[in-house]
């Protein structure tokens, strides 16, 4: 598997890998009001065109604001509509932000990429 770079923003960088029945996105930087429109456009396009099961590795994300949370909710709904799933690998900072708005169950937070892959395979 070769990770292909994603053209996002200066403050948000990432790669995309296609694995079996899923797409793995590894992101670093800030998921905020500045990066959210590009993030939503790029990931939305890949959800439409690739495997419908998505893993977002946000373990290297430094900050998520309300715009970023909104984008994650949109992507989860888009994946469900496409009969897929969205699994989000988090770090403590992202988990805390998501729990503040009580979205941890809806966004299917996982501690590792391996746990996310197991969750997809078992569904």
Coordinates of C-alpha atoms in Angstrom, one line a residue:
X1 CA 0.0 0.0 0.0
X2 CA 1.3 3.4 -1.0
X3 CA 0.1 6.4 0.8
X4 CA -0.9 9.1 -1.7
X5 CA -0.6 12.7 -0.4
X6 CA -3.8 14.8 -0.2
X7 CA -3.9 18.4 -1.3
X8 CA -5.5 20.0 1.7
X9 CA -4.2 23.3 3.3
X10 CA -1.1 24.7 4.8
X11 CA -2.5 24.0 8.3
X12 CA -3.9 20.5 7.5
X13 CA -1.9 17.8 5.7
X14 CA -2.6 14.2 5.1
X15 CA -2.3 11.0 3.1
X16 CA -4.8 8.4 1.8
X17 CA -4.3 4.6 1.5
X18 CA -6.8 2.1 0.1
X19 CA -6.9 -1.1 2.0
X20 CA -9.1 -4.0 1.1
X21 CA -12.6 -2.7 1.8
X22 CA -11.7 0.7 3.3
X23 CA -9.8 4.0 2.8
X24 CA -7.4 5.2 5.5
X25 CA -6.8 8.9 5.8
X26 CA -3.9 10.0 8.1
X27 CA -4.1 13.7 8.9
X28 CA -1.9 16.1 10.8
X29 CA -2.3 19.8 11.8
X30 CA -5.5 21.7 12.5
X31 CA -9.0 20.8 11.6
X32 CA -10.6 24.2 11.9
X33 CA -12.7 26.8 10.1
X34 CA -9.9 27.5 7.7
X35 CA -9.2 23.9 6.7
X36 CA -12.7 22.5 7.0
X37 CA -14.1 23.4 3.5
X38 CA -11.1 21.8 1.7
X39 CA -11.2 18.8 4.1
X40 CA -14.9 18.2 3.5
X41 CA -14.5 18.5 -0.3
X42 CA -11.5 16.2 -0.6
X43 CA -12.7 13.5 1.7
X44 CA -16.3 13.7 0.4
X45 CA -15.0 13.1 -3.1
X46 CA -13.0 10.1 -2.0
X47 CA -16.0 8.7 -0.1
X48 CA -18.0 8.9 -3.3
X49 CA -15.4 7.4 -5.5
X50 CA -13.6 4.8 -3.3
X51 CA -14.4 2.1 -0.8
X52 CA -17.3 3.2 1.4
X53 CA -15.7 2.3 4.8
X54 CA -13.5 5.2 6.0
X55 CA -10.9 5.4 8.7
X56 CA -9.8 8.9 9.7
X57 CA -6.6 8.7 11.7
X58 CA -6.7 12.0 13.7
X59 CA -4.1 10.9 16.2
X60 CA -1.7 13.5 15.0
X61 CA -4.2 16.4 14.9
X62 CA -3.3 19.3 17.1
X63 CA -6.7 21.1 17.2
X64 CA -10.4 20.6 16.2
X65 CA -12.9 23.4 16.4
X66 CA -16.7 23.4 15.9
X67 CA -16.3 23.6 12.1
X68 CA -14.1 20.5 12.2
X69 CA -16.6 18.7 14.3
X70 CA -19.4 19.7 11.9
X71 CA -17.3 18.3 9.0
X72 CA -16.8 15.0 10.9
X73 CA -20.6 14.7 11.4
X74 CA -21.2 15.4 7.7
X75 CA -18.7 12.8 6.7
X76 CA -20.2 10.2 9.1
X77 CA -23.7 10.9 7.5
X78 CA -22.2 10.7 4.0
X79 CA -20.6 7.3 4.8
X80 CA -23.8 6.0 6.2
X81 CA -25.8 7.1 3.2
X82 CA -23.2 5.3 1.0
X83 CA -23.8 2.2 3.1
X84 CA -20.3 2.5 4.7
X85 CA -18.9 3.4 8.0
X86 CA -16.7 6.1 9.4
X87 CA -14.2 5.2 12.2
X88 CA -12.1 7.9 13.8
X89 CA -8.8 7.2 15.5
X90 CA -8.2 9.9 18.0
X91 CA -5.8 11.3 20.5
X92 CA -6.7 12.8 24.0
X93 CA -7.2 16.3 22.6
X94 CA -9.6 15.2 19.8
X95 CA -11.4 12.8 22.2
X96 CA -12.0 15.6 24.8
X97 CA -13.4 17.9 22.1
X98 CA -15.7 15.3 20.7
X99 CA -16.9 14.3 24.2
X100 CA -17.7 17.9 25.1
X101 CA -20.5 17.9 22.5
X102 CA -21.4 14.2 23.3
X103 CA -20.7 12.9 19.8
X104 CA -18.3 10.0 20.8
X105 CA -20.7 7.2 20.0
X106 CA -22.1 8.7 16.8
X107 CA -18.5 9.3 15.5
X108 CA -17.3 5.9 16.5
X109 CA -14.0 6.8 18.2
X110 CA -11.2 4.3 18.2
X111 CA -7.9 4.2 20.0
X112 CA -5.8 2.7 17.1
X113 CA -6.0 2.1 13.4
X114 CA -6.0 -1.7 14.1
X115 CA -9.1 -1.3 16.4
X116 CA -10.8 0.6 13.6
X117 CA -10.0 -2.1 11.0
X118 CA -11.3 -4.8 13.4
X119 CA -14.5 -2.8 13.9
X120 CA -15.0 -2.5 10.1
X121 CA -14.3 -6.2 9.6
X122 CA -16.8 -7.3 12.3
X123 CA -19.6 -5.2 10.9

